[in-house]
Coordinates of C-alpha atoms in Angstrom, one line a residue:
M12 CA 0.0 0.0 0.0
P13 CA 1.6 3.3 -1.0
R14 CA 2.2 5.6 1.9
D15 CA -0.1 8.3 0.5
T16 CA -3.1 5.8 0.8
L17 CA -2.5 5.5 4.5
T18 CA -3.7 7.9 7.1
A19 CA -2.7 8.2 10.8
D20 CA -6.2 7.3 11.8
R21 CA -6.1 4.0 9.8
I22 CA -2.8 3.2 11.3
V23 CA -4.0 3.9 14.8
R24 CA -7.1 1.7 14.4
A25 CA -5.0 -1.1 13.0
A26 CA -2.6 -0.7 16.0
I27 CA -5.5 -1.0 18.4
E28 CA -6.6 -4.2 16.8
L29 CA -3.0 -5.6 17.0
L30 CA -2.6 -4.5 20.6
D31 CA -5.9 -6.2 21.5
D32 CA -4.7 -9.4 19.8
E33 CA -1.1 -9.5 20.9
G34 CA -0.6 -7.0 23.7
L35 CA 2.1 -4.4 24.1
D36 CA 4.9 -6.9 23.4
G37 CA 3.3 -7.9 20.1
L38 CA 3.2 -4.4 18.7
N39 CA 6.0 -3.6 16.2
M40 CA 6.0 -1.7 13.0
R41 CA 6.6 -4.7 10.8
S42 CA 3.6 -6.6 12.2
L43 CA 1.5 -3.5 11.9
A44 CA 2.5 -2.9 8.3
K45 CA 1.7 -6.5 7.4
R46 CA -1.8 -6.0 8.9
L47 CA -2.2 -2.9 6.8
G48 CA -0.8 -4.5 3.6
S49 CA 1.9 -1.8 3.6
A50 CA 5.6 -1.4 4.0
P51 CA 7.0 -0.4 7.5
T52 CA 8.5 2.7 5.9
A53 CA 5.1 3.9 4.9
V54 CA 3.9 3.6 8.5
Y55 CA 6.9 5.6 9.7
W56 CA 6.0 8.4 7.2
H57 CA 2.8 9.0 9.3
I58 CA 3.8 8.0 12.8
K59 CA 7.5 8.3 13.7
T60 CA 7.9 6.0 16.7
K61 CA 6.3 3.1 18.5
D62 CA 5.9 5.2 21.6
D63 CA 3.9 7.8 19.5
L64 CA 1.8 4.9 18.2
V65 CA 1.0 3.6 21.6
R66 CA 0.2 7.1 22.9
L67 CA -2.2 7.7 20.0
A68 CA -3.8 4.3 20.3
A69 CA -4.3 4.7 24.0
D70 CA -5.8 8.1 23.7
A71 CA -8.2 7.0 20.9
I72 CA -9.8 4.3 23.0
W73 CA -10.8 6.8 25.8
H74 CA -13.5 8.0 23.4
E75 CA -15.2 4.7 23.8
V76 CA -16.2 5.6 27.4
E77 CA -19.7 7.0 27.7
L78 CA -19.9 10.4 29.3
P79 CA -23.4 10.7 30.8
D80 CA -25.4 13.9 30.6
L81 CA -24.9 15.5 34.0
D82 CA -28.1 17.6 33.6
A83 CA -30.2 14.5 32.9
S84 CA -29.3 12.3 35.9
D85 CA -28.2 12.4 39.5
W86 CA -24.5 12.4 40.2
R87 CA -24.4 8.9 41.6
T88 CA -26.1 7.3 38.6
A89 CA -23.7 9.2 36.3
A90 CA -20.7 8.1 38.4
T91 CA -21.8 4.4 38.2
T92 CA -22.4 4.6 34.4
H93 CA -19.1 6.4 33.8
A94 CA -17.0 4.1 36.0
T95 CA -18.7 1.0 34.6
G96 CA -18.0 2.2 31.0
M97 CA -14.3 2.8 31.9
H98 CA -14.0 -0.6 33.4
A99 CA -15.5 -2.2 30.3
M100 CA -13.1 -0.3 28.0
L101 CA -10.1 -1.4 30.0
T102 CA -11.3 -5.0 29.9
R103 CA -11.7 -4.8 26.1
H104 CA -8.2 -3.3 25.8
P105 CA -6.2 -4.8 28.6
W106 CA -2.9 -3.5 27.2
L107 CA -3.8 0.0 28.3
G108 CA -3.3 -0.9 31.9
Q109 CA 0.2 -2.1 31.1
A110 CA 0.9 1.0 29.0
F111 CA 0.4 3.3 32.0
G112 CA 3.5 1.8 33.5
S113 CA 5.7 1.9 30.4
H114 CA 4.6 4.9 28.2
L115 CA 3.9 8.6 28.6
L116 CA 0.2 8.8 27.8
Y117 CA -1.7 12.0 27.1
G118 CA -4.1 13.5 24.6
P119 CA -7.6 14.9 24.1
G120 CA -9.4 11.6 24.7
K121 CA -7.9 11.2 28.2
A122 CA -8.3 15.0 28.9
R123 CA -12.0 14.8 27.9
H124 CA -12.5 12.0 30.4
D125 CA -10.6 13.7 33.2
D126 CA -12.5 17.0 32.7
F127 CA -15.8 15.1 32.9
S128 CA -14.7 13.3 36.0
L129 CA -14.0 16.5 37.8
A130 CA -17.3 18.0 36.6
L131 CA -19.2 14.9 37.9
Y132 CA -17.8 15.1 41.5
E133 CA -18.2 18.9 41.6
K134 CA -21.8 18.4 40.7
A135 CA -22.1 15.9 43.6
G136 CA -21.2 18.8 45.9
F137 CA -17.5 18.4 46.5
A138 CA -15.2 21.4 46.5
A139 CA -12.7 21.4 43.6
A140 CA -9.8 20.0 45.6
V141 CA -11.9 17.2 47.0
A142 CA -13.5 16.5 43.6
D143 CA -9.9 15.9 42.3
R144 CA -9.3 13.3 45.0
A145 CA -12.7 11.6 44.5
A146 CA -12.1 11.4 40.7
A147 CA -8.6 10.0 41.3
T148 CA -9.8 7.5 43.8
V149 CA -12.4 6.0 41.4
F150 CA -9.9 6.0 38.5
I151 CA -7.3 4.1 40.6
F152 CA -10.0 1.6 41.7
V153 CA -11.2 1.0 38.2
I154 CA -7.7 0.5 36.8
G155 CA -6.9 -1.9 39.6
S156 CA -10.2 -3.8 39.1
A157 CA -9.4 -4.4 35.4
L158 CA -5.8 -5.3 36.0
G159 CA -6.5 -9.0 36.6
H160 CA -7.5 -9.5 33.0
A161 CA -4.5 -7.6 31.7
I162 CA -2.2 -9.7 33.9
E163 CA -3.6 -12.9 32.6
L164 CA -3.3 -12.0 28.9
S165 CA 0.2 -10.6 29.4
L166 CA 1.3 -13.8 31.1
K167 CA -0.3 -16.0 28.4
H168 CA 1.6 -14.0 25.7
R169 CA 4.9 -14.4 27.5
L170 CA 4.5 -18.1 28.2
S171 CA 3.4 -18.8 24.6
K172 CA 6.5 -17.1 23.2
S173 CA 8.6 -19.9 24.6
G174 CA 6.5 -22.4 22.7
A175 CA 4.8 -23.6 25.9
D176 CA 1.1 -24.4 26.3
A177 CA 0.2 -21.3 28.3
E178 CA -3.3 -22.6 29.2
Q179 CA -1.9 -25.8 30.6
L180 CA 0.8 -24.0 32.6
M181 CA -1.7 -21.7 34.1
A182 CA -4.1 -24.5 34.9
D183 CA -1.2 -26.3 36.6
A184 CA -0.4 -23.2 38.6
V185 CA -4.0 -22.9 39.8
T186 CA -3.9 -26.6 40.9
R187 CA -0.7 -26.1 42.9
A188 CA -2.1 -22.9 44.4
A189 CA -5.3 -24.9 45.5
E190 CA -3.1 -27.5 47.1
T191 CA -1.4 -24.8 49.1
A192 CA -4.7 -23.1 50.0
R193 CA -6.0 -26.3 51.6
Q194 CA -3.6 -25.7 54.4
F195 CA -5.5 -22.5 55.4
P196 CA -9.0 -22.8 56.7
R197 CA -10.6 -19.7 55.1
L198 CA -9.0 -20.4 51.8
R199 CA -10.0 -24.0 51.9
E200 CA -13.6 -23.0 52.4
R201 CA -13.5 -21.0 49.2
L202 CA -12.0 -23.6 46.9
G203 CA -14.4 -24.0 43.9
T204 CA -15.2 -20.3 43.6
T205 CA -14.3 -18.4 40.5
A206 CA -11.5 -16.6 42.3
A207 CA -10.0 -19.9 43.3
T208 CA -10.3 -21.7 40.0
E209 CA -9.3 -19.0 37.5
Y210 CA -5.9 -17.4 37.3
A211 CA -5.9 -13.7 38.5
A212 CA -9.7 -13.8 38.9
A213 CA -11.4 -11.8 41.6
P214 CA -14.5 -12.9 43.6
D215 CA -17.8 -12.5 41.8
N216 CA -19.2 -9.0 41.6
T217 CA -16.1 -7.5 43.1
F218 CA -16.1 -4.5 40.8
T219 CA -19.8 -3.6 41.5
F220 CA -19.3 -4.1 45.3
G221 CA -16.2 -2.0 45.4
L222 CA -17.6 0.8 43.3
Q223 CA -20.8 1.1 45.2
S224 CA -18.8 1.0 48.5
L225 CA -16.8 4.0 47.2
L226 CA -19.8 5.9 46.2
D227 CA -21.5 5.1 49.6
G228 CA -18.4 6.7 51.2
F229 CA -18.6 9.8 49.0
E230 CA -22.3 10.1 49.8
A231 CA -21.7 9.8 53.6
R232 CA -18.9 12.4 53.4
L233 CA -21.2 14.8 51.5
A234 CA -24.0 14.3 54.1
A235 CA -21.5 15.0 56.9
D236 CA -20.2 18.1 55.2
H237 CA -23.7 19.4 54.7
A238 CA -24.6 18.7 58.4
S239 CA -21.5 20.5 59.7
R240 CA -22.3 23.6 57.6
R241 CA -25.8 23.7 59.1
E242 CA -24.5 23.7 62.6

């Protein structure tokens, strides 16, 4: 494909697909060019470095997160919708969680998300500085909740590169972990649950439980602040 038939947007979209399939370690200009039916030099004409490509791909997927209309719903409903959408996006693109620790990420997609988060918690009634902390707390919680899926995929890619059967190795590790767990009473009681039988899995409904607990705490703090101002 001649370089003038490519666009930066097409390259970024192809990069996202490749990252979803292969993870960060699987992204290189040669593989990307093959997917595009192009030469690596044509890709470099539009996007100069792999770091630039990861930054652009990461910023593009932030636009997938729904930003609820703050005038059409209460803050807590909007916060739940927003955080759930962010969690779903991170689960669809698990490489983004890894990229936070290995690339400098910024751009209008992420800025749009951050600005909305601050507006949301200011609408809830928090002063600007506290809204900053509330938004950051939810963001960190959502990233952490999605990390298990990213860890599992990253590990599968690494194990597969050596020619090993990644699924079997991980199943063996879960079996050995279960044997160790039987030595501890509370862990022994939970053998057979999702968290005990799948690698890097969390207990069922952990994300929903954690998010609602955070929002409960925010709501209680707001009520306490309102009460203190009335005194």
